[in-house]
Amino acid sequence: IPPITVWTADYVVVGAGTAGMTLAARLSEDPSVTVAVIEAGRDYKENADVINESFVNVPGSDVIGVGTEETPTALDWQYYIENNPELRRTKPVAYTRGRVLGGSSARNFMLTQRPTVGSLDRWVSLTGDSSLSFQNLLPDFKRSATFTPPRPQLRQELPAATFDARNYGSDSTAPLFVGYPNTPQNFSKFVDLAVQECGIPRIQDFNGGKLLGGNYAAVTVDPTKGERSTSRVFYEAARNRPNFKIFLETRAKRLTFSTPAGGKPKADGVVVSSLLNGVGETGRIVAKREVILSGGSFNSPALLMVSGVGPTAELSKFNIAPVLINENVGRNLVDHVFGATITYEITPETRSYTDLAANPLFLTQQLGNFSANNLGPLTNPVADYLAWERLPPATASAIGAGVLNSYPADWPHVEYLSAPGVTGNFANLLQQNAVAGAGGKRYASILAALVAPRSVGSVKLASKDLKDLPLIDLNWFSDPVDRAVSVWAFKRLRQFFASKAMAPVLVGGVANEYLPGAKIQTDAQILEYLRSTVSTVWHAACTTRAGKTIQDSVVNSKWQVHGIDALRVVDAGSFPDLAPGHPQSVVYAIAERAARDIAAFRRAQK
Ligand SMILES: Cc1cc2nc3c(=O)[nH]c(=O)nc-3n(C[C@H](O)[C@H](O)[C@H](O)COP(=O)(O)OP(=O)(O)OC[C@H]3O[C@@H](n4cnc5c(N)ncnc54)[C@H](O)[C@@H]3O)c2cc1C
């Protein structure tokens, strides 16, 4: 390797995303260790990149660039998923992953809530480590974020968003912001009433280990300016420390290992390629203590595989010299999917995202309202109200989804999201709303997400060079349970729209369904429609999952790669299982936990 750039640090972290930036900043709080971070993306707040910076900062612009048929933004890895026989998609399906300082925390929808007690008990049984229970992870959940309660005087929603202050930390210097947008979506209060009328009760807060019920969701936004809060806040904390160094626009190409005679392979560095000025500068960052992969669920397993750690078939296909065979690398890919969605035209008083997309004057006014007053629909990440439920046991059995009855009792099977706009097949949300709203009409949807998904996919290599992005097979709908639950959830969405609570907002009444429309009635018709609209909630996980041994997993409960020294994986890929709920809080929590695990390991070695 020509050593154009050689740098040495105690810890080398690959990826300054949600987990990596948090972890690296925490490690560098100890001035006695040095930390280097390698990040393929740029800093969205520097280089006078006003457009990309606003994509990140303005909560209401989160829908831009994430559509399945949209050209992804410059802050994206630009993944397209593999086709699968269950889907009826005519065009390649894009899958957003942030390639930027902050990673996917700079591209996500900002919803933040924690998994249930029972789902994290499953983490305990999968890893054999009780320190991963909800109660034991709670300090790590609290550590990153400063919480600001909703401001009812501004929000004026009826009934108000509720929360339980005991679920949040008391450290007001915690860098990440969690709070509520100052302007709720009008449509959400009707969803709130509709789901209650259909038997889903209100729950006080989604952050106390319970999810079953409905409420407004907390989001990662800064209460003062209303801007999105990302893991970049940890970069601000660390950037001036003399023991911290970040390599932006630099890609990790592969890991290097040394193997002492008779010993285990030991990770000792990362070969990198600088993307600056388009020049493929190659160098190596040497790790004196450990290499930590935080490249996310797609990139971390790919990096392991090109470096010789992975399934036999993958390594031999590309003639990669094995360092350690582990059949679990890149396997067990799970994701939450939007299984069903229904859209109606709504009344003019009930504003929706359609107004922003179709009315440039309104959009301009609201950009001003957002930046001057921290008010208006752009303060809101669009989907701000959630509800969760389980299928009744007899129903689950009757539709062939009886396996879901064995999930812990607090684990919801379906999540509903208020989505005031046209969603359709998620091809291009901005364009779909602009077209639908051109004549002055406005629309709103409710989405159903599968949060106990059964379909399992994989990450495989496209070549032995990571410049060829790995192949992502999500296998959506491959398990019949997911198909059956989606059809059931679709009918449930129709019940919500048929409720008395929803009647005042529907133009033309319940018979006037906009998408998919009254022509879709039988189960077979519904399923065929859902095959053409199923989309991701962008929660890909478990591709380097934590577990007990090399037979069932890639890392142990301290995130150390089985069979290799000085190498950990800390990101959504290392979840033992994908718990219900939006996962960013879990990613921050395991990054906080891993920083403490690594420090404890170092102290034990002294
Ligand atoms: C559109 C979208 C909406 C979402 N909505 C929500 C939501 O509302 N709530 C929620 O909780 N979750 C949401 N999520 C999911 C959540 O954001 C992710 O699960 C989480 O951010 C993943 O964190 P991570 O650390 O695993 O990976 P990432 O945050 O993606 O970080 C990986 C980092 O590694 C870098 N990297 C990768 N490979 C290399 C390499 N070879 N060399 C150098 N750098 C590399 C990447 O550029 C990136 O910065 C959403 C995600 C998306 C994309």
XYZ file of C-alpha atoms and ligand atoms in Angstrom:
659
model
C 0.000 0.000 0.000
C 1.596 3.322 -0.936
C 1.473 5.247 2.357
C 0.301 8.582 0.968
C -1.526 9.254 4.203
C -0.501 7.403 7.299
C -2.095 8.259 10.580
C -2.068 6.435 13.872
C -4.682 6.530 16.613
C -5.660 4.328 19.514
C -9.161 3.895 18.109
C -10.148 4.078 14.466
C -13.896 4.460 13.879
C -15.298 3.845 10.381
C -18.357 6.050 9.757
C -19.293 9.357 11.444
C -22.985 8.478 11.291
C -25.537 8.061 14.034
C -23.561 5.487 16.013
C -20.012 6.265 14.860
C -19.967 10.000 15.560
C -21.567 9.498 18.981
C -19.143 6.742 19.919
C -16.045 8.548 18.621
C -16.912 11.727 20.515
C -17.507 9.816 23.738
C -14.198 7.935 23.394
C -12.337 11.208 22.835
C -13.651 12.648 26.120
C -10.708 10.795 27.681
C -7.677 12.932 26.737
C -5.339 9.992 27.281
C -6.564 8.209 24.119
C -6.492 9.268 20.479
C -9.439 8.734 18.131
C -9.566 8.886 14.324
C -12.841 8.786 12.376
C -13.184 7.952 8.676
C -16.309 9.311 6.958
C -17.138 8.992 3.272
C -19.538 11.941 3.311
C -19.060 15.655 3.774
C -19.988 18.048 6.559
C -23.371 19.437 5.491
C -22.826 22.598 7.527
C -19.589 23.582 5.843
C -18.530 24.409 2.256
C -21.435 26.928 1.896
C -23.617 24.078 0.670
C -26.876 25.915 1.354
C -29.194 23.513 -0.471
C -27.920 20.354 1.174
C -27.732 22.085 4.534
C -31.400 23.058 4.290
C -32.369 19.513 3.287
C -30.943 18.441 6.591
C -31.981 21.356 8.783
C -35.614 21.928 7.806
C -37.726 19.109 9.293
C -40.448 19.408 6.615
C -37.934 18.792 3.825
C -37.173 15.283 5.078
C -39.389 13.806 2.360
C -37.175 15.193 -0.403
C -34.805 12.734 -2.004
C -36.041 9.643 -0.143
C -38.607 8.424 -2.695
C -38.182 4.971 -4.160
C -38.016 6.306 -7.731
C -36.340 9.598 -6.985
C -32.785 10.621 -7.720
C -31.203 10.474 -4.285
C -29.559 13.630 -2.949
C -25.812 14.215 -2.876
C -25.925 13.221 0.804
C -26.952 9.674 -0.018
C -25.160 6.394 -0.776
C -27.552 5.902 -3.698
C -28.464 2.308 -3.021
C -31.007 0.489 -5.158
C -32.378 -2.748 -3.786
C -32.537 -6.099 -5.585
C -35.822 -6.956 -7.229
C -37.856 -9.763 -5.720
C -40.630 -11.936 -7.150
C -43.197 -10.719 -4.604
C -42.952 -7.099 -5.749
C -44.831 -5.429 -8.589
C -42.441 -2.571 -9.117
C -41.640 -1.424 -12.609
C -38.655 0.745 -11.733
C -35.542 0.212 -9.557
C -36.283 0.940 -5.899
C -33.935 3.409 -4.186
C -33.126 2.959 -0.490
C -31.841 6.059 1.321
C -28.772 5.841 3.563
C -26.999 9.021 4.653
C -23.513 9.520 3.260
C -22.753 12.635 5.247
C -21.439 13.678 8.641
C -24.293 12.493 10.892
C -25.083 9.561 8.564
C -28.731 8.575 8.384
C -29.564 10.798 11.379
C -29.201 13.622 8.850
C -31.697 12.014 6.442
C -34.239 10.346 8.701
C -37.738 11.414 9.739
C -36.591 12.348 13.255
C -39.191 10.253 15.135
C -37.729 9.069 18.382
C -39.067 6.536 20.811
C -37.730 3.428 22.504
C -38.452 -0.275 22.074
C -40.583 -2.178 24.543
C -39.379 -3.954 27.676
C -40.308 -7.343 26.187
C -38.483 -6.751 22.909
C -35.272 -5.882 24.748
C -35.771 -8.942 26.966
C -35.440 -10.814 23.694
C -32.059 -9.094 23.182
C -31.086 -10.464 26.594
C -32.027 -14.010 25.676
C -30.360 -13.817 22.245
C -27.069 -12.563 23.704
C -27.187 -14.061 27.196
C -26.370 -10.593 28.554
C -28.807 -9.010 31.008
C -27.099 -5.631 30.645
C -29.099 -5.178 27.422
C -32.490 -5.181 29.167
C -34.645 -2.053 28.921
C -33.942 -1.107 32.525
C -30.197 -1.611 32.136
C -30.014 0.264 28.835
C -32.094 3.153 30.186
C -29.089 5.247 31.325
C -27.639 4.891 27.813
C -30.963 5.891 26.236
C -31.027 8.997 28.432
C -27.378 9.950 28.065
C -27.362 11.521 24.567
C -30.406 13.747 24.630
C -31.732 16.897 26.249
C -35.533 16.808 26.302
C -37.806 19.811 25.775
C -41.524 19.250 26.482
C -44.145 20.134 23.869
C -45.365 23.734 23.963
C -49.169 23.473 24.121
C -49.603 27.261 23.853
C -48.088 27.086 20.353
C -49.239 23.633 19.302
C -52.881 24.041 20.311
C -53.693 20.458 19.425
C -56.669 18.793 21.070
C -56.027 16.703 23.023
C -52.450 17.719 23.730
C -49.342 15.586 23.272
C -48.442 13.983 26.593
C -45.135 12.727 27.943
C -43.551 11.378 31.123
C -40.601 13.518 32.217
C -39.136 10.592 34.191
C -38.190 8.930 30.901
C -35.659 11.608 30.073
C -32.277 12.501 31.517
C -31.577 15.494 33.707
C -28.269 16.436 32.050
C -29.148 19.597 30.155
C -25.725 19.529 28.465
C -26.497 16.258 26.615
C -25.863 17.341 23.035
C -28.760 15.841 21.069
C -32.133 17.606 21.175
C -35.401 15.728 21.588
C -38.687 17.630 21.641
C -41.795 18.371 19.617
C -42.372 20.583 16.583
C -44.101 23.855 17.469
C -46.767 23.207 14.840
C -48.535 19.827 14.814
C -50.244 18.470 11.723
C -53.962 19.361 11.655
C -54.781 15.937 10.266
C -53.175 14.150 13.211
C -55.859 15.113 15.692
C -58.424 13.356 13.501
C -56.200 10.279 13.332
C -55.891 10.420 17.116
C -59.665 10.421 17.531
C -60.205 7.840 14.784
C -57.831 5.238 16.204
C -59.319 5.698 19.668
C -62.800 5.192 18.262
C -61.477 1.974 16.689
C -60.170 0.655 20.004
C -56.571 1.894 20.266
C -56.187 3.845 23.536
C -53.984 6.860 24.188
C -50.590 6.088 25.781
C -48.812 8.705 27.870
C -45.350 8.416 26.300
C -43.554 6.140 23.825
C -40.250 6.286 25.716
C -41.037 4.317 28.856
C -40.784 0.766 27.493
C -44.370 0.559 26.215
C -45.684 1.313 22.735
C -49.222 -0.099 22.506
C -51.456 2.944 22.040
C -51.423 6.258 20.202
C -49.821 9.667 20.779
C -47.832 12.417 19.129
C -44.209 11.352 18.766
C -41.155 13.117 20.121
C -38.648 14.059 17.425
C -34.974 15.032 17.222
C -35.307 18.784 16.705
C -33.591 21.746 18.290
C -36.220 23.668 20.334
C -34.752 27.120 19.650
C -34.469 27.173 15.880
C -36.635 24.157 15.132
C -33.845 22.600 13.062
C -33.141 18.898 12.905
C -30.692 17.650 15.520
C -28.294 14.975 14.227
C -25.295 13.097 15.570
C -23.265 16.003 14.172
C -23.812 17.568 17.624
C -21.199 15.108 18.858
C -18.777 16.352 16.215
C -19.212 19.879 17.589
C -18.337 18.517 21.022
C -15.194 16.723 19.819
C -13.785 18.666 16.878
C -11.403 20.918 18.818
C -9.982 18.207 21.011
C -6.292 17.568 20.212
C -6.837 13.813 20.537
C -9.647 13.752 17.902
C -9.143 13.631 14.137
C -11.760 13.197 11.428
C -11.125 12.301 7.787
C -14.123 13.559 5.810
C -14.847 12.534 2.211
C -12.616 9.545 2.815
C -13.777 6.015 2.242
C -12.664 2.941 4.186
C -11.720 0.353 1.553
C -10.708 -2.608 3.672
C -9.344 -3.599 7.057
C -5.845 -4.852 7.768
C -4.998 -7.604 10.238
C -1.944 -9.014 11.938
C -2.000 -12.581 13.161
C 0.425 -13.467 15.914
C 1.748 -17.040 15.654
C -0.852 -19.347 17.153
C -3.130 -16.425 17.992
C -6.327 -14.899 16.689
C -6.302 -12.398 13.835
C -6.124 -8.851 15.184
C -7.485 -5.785 13.365
C -4.714 -3.189 13.168
C -5.772 -0.613 10.610
C -7.969 0.597 7.800
C -6.964 1.228 4.175
C -8.629 4.397 2.928
C -9.221 6.286 -0.261
C -9.723 10.034 -0.205
C -12.625 11.241 -2.313
C -11.514 14.880 -2.209
C -11.064 16.412 -5.657
C -11.967 13.063 -7.161
C -8.384 11.866 -6.597
C -8.168 8.278 -5.382
C -5.532 8.898 -2.748
C -4.749 5.740 -0.860
C -3.419 5.495 2.656
C -3.743 3.632 5.916
C -4.948 4.611 9.345
C -3.265 2.467 11.951
C -5.220 1.417 15.053
C -3.081 0.890 18.126
C -5.973 -0.411 20.200
C -9.130 -1.135 18.203
C -10.994 -0.660 14.934
C -14.719 0.039 15.337
C -17.027 -0.296 12.323
C -20.044 2.046 12.347
C -20.731 2.134 8.619
C -24.370 1.082 8.982
C -26.283 -2.106 8.171
C -25.199 -2.246 4.529
C -21.648 -0.938 4.624
C -20.247 -2.609 7.749
C -20.932 -6.196 6.585
C -19.621 -5.285 3.114
C -16.411 -3.926 4.626
C -15.984 -7.090 6.668
C -16.484 -9.261 3.591
C -14.021 -7.424 1.323
C -11.556 -7.692 4.202
C -11.890 -11.491 4.399
C -14.451 -11.870 7.210
C -17.658 -13.423 5.947
C -19.450 -16.431 4.468
C -17.391 -18.942 2.496
C -19.482 -18.488 -0.651
C -19.092 -14.699 -0.678
C -15.316 -14.781 -0.152
C -14.672 -17.520 -2.690
C -16.934 -15.878 -5.306
C -14.529 -12.929 -5.432
C -11.324 -14.740 -4.557
C -10.936 -12.910 -1.260
C -8.390 -14.511 1.075
C -10.297 -15.551 4.215
C -9.257 -14.065 7.537
C -12.161 -15.696 9.343
C -15.203 -17.514 8.003
C -18.438 -16.354 9.592
C -21.588 -17.379 7.723
C -23.662 -14.703 9.489
C -21.975 -11.655 7.982
C -24.508 -9.877 5.749
C -27.259 -12.371 6.578
C -30.339 -11.805 8.767
C -31.178 -8.434 7.180
C -34.512 -7.284 8.630
C -36.455 -4.118 7.997
C -39.748 -2.519 8.931
C -41.870 -1.886 5.855
C -44.832 0.291 5.010
C -47.098 -2.644 4.239
C -50.241 -0.614 3.496
C -51.304 2.965 2.852
C -54.613 4.672 2.022
C -55.143 8.280 0.889
C -58.201 10.557 0.938
C -58.921 14.059 -0.243
C -59.323 16.269 2.819
C -61.035 19.589 3.480
C -59.267 22.914 2.788
C -59.117 23.800 6.512
C -57.137 20.637 7.195
C -53.906 21.651 5.588
C -51.472 19.017 4.433
C -48.110 18.511 2.774
C -49.920 18.838 -0.568
C -50.171 22.609 0.083
C -46.406 22.946 0.474
C -45.666 20.856 -2.617
C -48.272 22.401 -4.930
C -48.349 26.026 -3.842
C -45.004 27.874 -4.250
C -46.326 31.023 -2.581
C -47.442 29.099 0.498
C -44.090 27.268 0.539
C -42.163 30.550 0.419
C -44.278 32.035 3.204
C -43.752 28.954 5.312
C -39.993 28.943 4.758
C -40.036 32.455 6.199
C -42.326 31.404 9.045
C -39.973 28.538 9.866
C -36.756 30.527 9.840
C -38.114 33.671 11.495
C -40.556 32.205 14.025
C -39.892 28.441 14.323
C -43.561 27.958 13.396
C -45.603 26.432 10.590
C -45.731 23.083 8.781
C -42.016 23.065 7.924
C -41.207 22.686 11.641
C -42.872 19.289 11.417
C -41.261 16.123 9.992
C -44.654 15.318 8.358
C -45.605 12.107 10.188
C -46.020 13.310 13.780
C -48.661 10.999 15.254
C -48.164 7.244 15.767
C -50.318 4.389 17.068
C -49.356 0.783 17.702
C -51.396 -2.368 18.140
C -51.283 -6.162 18.197
C -53.514 -8.357 16.146
C -56.044 -10.126 18.392
C -54.680 -13.692 18.879
C -57.614 -15.375 17.139
C -57.323 -13.007 14.192
C -53.588 -13.616 13.865
C -54.213 -17.384 13.789
C -57.129 -17.065 11.382
C -55.102 -15.149 8.789
C -52.109 -17.492 9.028
C -50.042 -15.168 11.214
C -50.343 -17.202 14.440
C -46.563 -17.063 14.885
C -46.988 -13.428 15.962
C -48.867 -14.577 19.077
C -45.546 -15.888 20.403
C -43.972 -12.413 20.435
C -43.612 -10.756 23.856
C -46.996 -9.366 24.942
C -45.915 -5.721 24.697
C -44.518 -6.085 21.134
C -46.891 -4.424 18.651
C -47.415 -6.099 15.288
C -48.480 -3.009 13.360
C -47.691 0.695 13.626
C -49.968 3.367 12.119
C -48.585 6.739 11.064
C -50.509 9.887 10.294
C -49.140 11.107 6.937
C -50.833 14.272 5.699
C -50.060 13.990 1.999
C -50.181 11.570 -0.924
C -47.912 8.568 -0.350
C -48.946 6.060 -3.041
C -45.969 3.847 -3.829
C -43.503 6.388 -2.307
C -42.016 6.984 -5.755
C -41.424 10.717 -5.335
C -43.349 12.318 -2.507
C -42.743 15.925 -3.488
C -43.749 15.349 -7.113
C -46.759 13.161 -6.261
C -48.120 15.865 -3.946
C -47.370 18.673 -6.395
C -49.271 16.839 -9.156
C -52.210 15.820 -6.968
C -52.513 19.278 -5.437
C -52.174 21.272 -8.660
C -55.921 21.997 -8.808
C -55.998 23.225 -5.211
C -57.069 19.928 -3.657
C -55.283 18.480 -0.653
C -54.805 14.930 0.541
C -53.860 12.914 3.588
C -52.889 9.296 4.212
C -52.574 6.850 7.040
C -49.752 4.320 6.763
C -49.431 0.889 8.336
C -45.931 -0.414 9.053
C -45.017 -4.019 9.859
C -43.107 -3.914 13.141
C -42.913 -7.675 13.652
C -41.654 -8.461 10.142
C -40.889 -12.064 9.219
C -39.163 -11.611 5.846
C -35.370 -11.819 6.028
C -32.905 -10.595 3.409
C -29.174 -10.240 2.889
C -26.253 -8.005 1.956
C -23.870 -9.533 -0.592
C -20.854 -8.226 -2.438
C -21.030 -6.936 -5.996
C -17.257 -7.176 -6.351
C -14.178 -7.246 -4.148
C -13.957 -3.449 -4.325
C -16.381 -1.376 -2.241
C -16.617 1.227 -4.982
C -19.178 -1.240 -6.368
C -21.965 -0.906 -3.830
C -23.048 -4.180 -2.220
C -26.228 -5.945 -3.339
C -29.134 -5.379 -0.956
C -31.877 -7.983 -1.031
C -34.601 -7.010 1.432
C -36.891 -9.815 0.390
C -39.986 -7.750 1.265
C -43.178 -9.795 1.472
C -41.290 -13.067 0.924
C -42.833 -14.413 4.150
C -46.599 -15.074 3.841
C -47.157 -13.680 7.345
C -46.038 -10.238 6.191
C -48.431 -10.391 3.268
C -51.349 -11.500 5.447
C -50.706 -8.841 8.091
C -50.455 -6.131 5.444
C -53.833 -7.080 3.979
C -55.328 -7.070 7.489
C -53.740 -3.681 8.258
C -55.072 -2.256 4.984
C -58.610 -3.136 6.080
C -57.908 -1.600 9.475
C -56.889 1.651 7.740
C -60.249 1.615 5.996
C -61.930 1.294 9.407
C -60.060 4.382 10.639
C -61.201 6.392 7.626
C -64.777 5.119 8.105
C -64.868 6.313 11.734
C -67.198 9.097 12.888
C -64.150 11.104 13.955
C -62.786 11.188 10.427
C -66.057 12.170 8.717
C -65.618 15.977 9.042
C -62.335 15.998 7.111
C -63.133 13.737 4.146
C -64.229 15.477 0.967
C -67.005 13.390 -0.611
C -67.214 11.089 2.417
C -65.805 7.645 3.041
C -66.854 6.375 -0.395
C -64.516 8.842 -2.077
C -61.226 7.025 -1.377
C -58.480 8.570 -3.528
C -55.887 5.787 -3.361
C -56.230 2.970 -4.085
C -59.976 3.607 -4.548
C -63.164 1.600 -4.095
C -62.331 -0.785 -6.945
C -59.887 -2.608 -4.681
C -62.050 -4.874 -2.507
C -61.140 -8.575 -2.319
C -58.131 -9.842 -0.386
C -56.494 -10.834 -3.664
C -56.996 -7.354 -5.100
C -55.694 -5.732 -1.931
C -52.569 -7.891 -1.881
C -51.870 -7.247 -5.535
C -52.124 -3.506 -4.876
C -49.876 -3.713 -1.808
C -47.219 -5.574 -3.809
C -46.928 -2.455 -5.950
C -46.692 0.006 -3.049
C -44.752 -1.800 -0.291
C -41.838 0.383 0.761
C -39.271 0.700 3.452
C -39.398 2.574 6.743
C -35.566 2.629 6.291
C -34.880 0.558 9.429
C -32.486 -2.030 7.922
C -30.746 -3.905 10.752
C -29.096 -7.078 12.089
C -26.631 -7.785 9.234
C -23.776 -8.110 11.754
C -26.060 -9.038 14.596
C -25.026 -9.572 18.200
C -25.471 -12.989 19.751
C -23.737 -15.691 21.679
C -21.393 -17.479 19.283
C -19.980 -17.434 15.768
C -22.685 -19.975 14.871
C -25.538 -17.529 15.452
C -24.050 -14.044 15.111
C -21.176 -11.752 14.126
C -20.482 -9.851 17.370
C -20.955 -10.544 21.068
C -22.957 -8.353 23.445
C -19.951 -6.035 23.839
C -19.989 -5.611 20.026
C -16.661 -7.504 19.561
C -16.405 -9.533 16.355
C -16.286 -13.234 17.236
C -12.875 -14.782 16.612
C -11.023 -11.520 15.904
C -9.216 -9.261 18.333
C -9.503 -5.480 18.438
C -12.513 -5.277 16.104
C -16.084 -4.234 16.962
C -19.195 -3.360 14.987
C -21.453 -0.737 16.539
C -24.391 0.350 14.381
C -27.931 -0.758 13.487
C -26.417 -3.867 11.898
C -25.280 -5.083 15.309
C -28.765 -5.120 16.886
C -29.410 -8.698 18.080
C -32.930 -8.318 16.677
C -34.970 -5.459 15.181
C -37.208 -4.319 18.014
C -40.479 -2.534 17.227
C -40.226 1.216 16.796
C -38.036 3.710 15.029
C -34.481 2.694 15.780
C -32.400 5.864 16.039
C -32.747 6.043 19.831
C -31.416 2.487 20.000
C -28.475 3.363 17.753
C -27.540 6.307 19.987
C -27.966 4.115 23.080
C -25.746 1.298 21.852
C -23.110 3.844 20.788
C -23.166 5.290 24.310
C -23.015 1.777 25.741
C -20.172 0.708 23.437
C -18.108 3.745 24.445
C -18.435 2.633 28.049
C -17.720 -1.018 27.138
C -14.542 0.024 25.300
C -13.333 2.195 28.179
C -14.001 -0.628 30.654
C -12.092 -3.066 28.420
C -9.130 -0.673 28.268
C -9.082 -0.244 32.042
C -9.225 -4.022 32.500
C -6.209 -4.456 30.219
C -4.010 -2.047 32.188
C -35.145 8.268 5.127
C -34.959 7.660 6.501
C -35.947 7.862 7.456
C -35.784 7.317 8.739
N -36.661 7.694 9.713
C -36.382 7.372 10.999
C -37.129 7.947 12.061
O -38.021 8.784 11.858
N -36.806 7.582 13.323
C -35.807 6.679 13.591
O -35.619 6.333 14.756
N -35.089 6.127 12.605
C -35.320 6.484 11.323
N -34.528 6.012 10.322
C -33.502 5.001 10.647
C -32.291 5.548 11.388
O -31.973 6.834 10.928
C -31.122 4.581 11.189
O -31.478 3.316 11.701
C -29.848 5.025 11.892
O -29.562 6.368 11.606
C -28.708 4.128 11.471
O -27.538 4.532 12.147
P -26.146 3.819 11.837
O -25.153 4.436 12.736
O -26.341 2.358 11.860
O -25.824 4.179 10.319
P -25.672 5.602 9.626
O -26.231 6.667 10.477
O -26.218 5.451 8.262
O -24.110 5.857 9.580
C -23.205 5.177 8.756
C -22.101 6.158 8.402
O -20.979 5.451 7.925
C -20.487 6.089 6.768
N -19.797 5.053 5.989
C -20.327 3.887 5.563
N -19.412 3.154 4.904
C -18.272 3.865 4.921
C -16.970 3.641 4.404
N -16.646 2.518 3.735
N -16.025 4.584 4.614
C -16.319 5.724 5.299
N -17.540 6.001 5.795
C -18.498 5.074 5.617
C -21.723 6.644 6.103
O -21.429 7.653 5.183
C -22.528 7.128 7.301
O -22.184 8.435 7.666
C -34.654 6.514 9.035
C -33.662 6.313 8.074
C -33.797 6.900 6.824
C -32.707 6.710 5.809
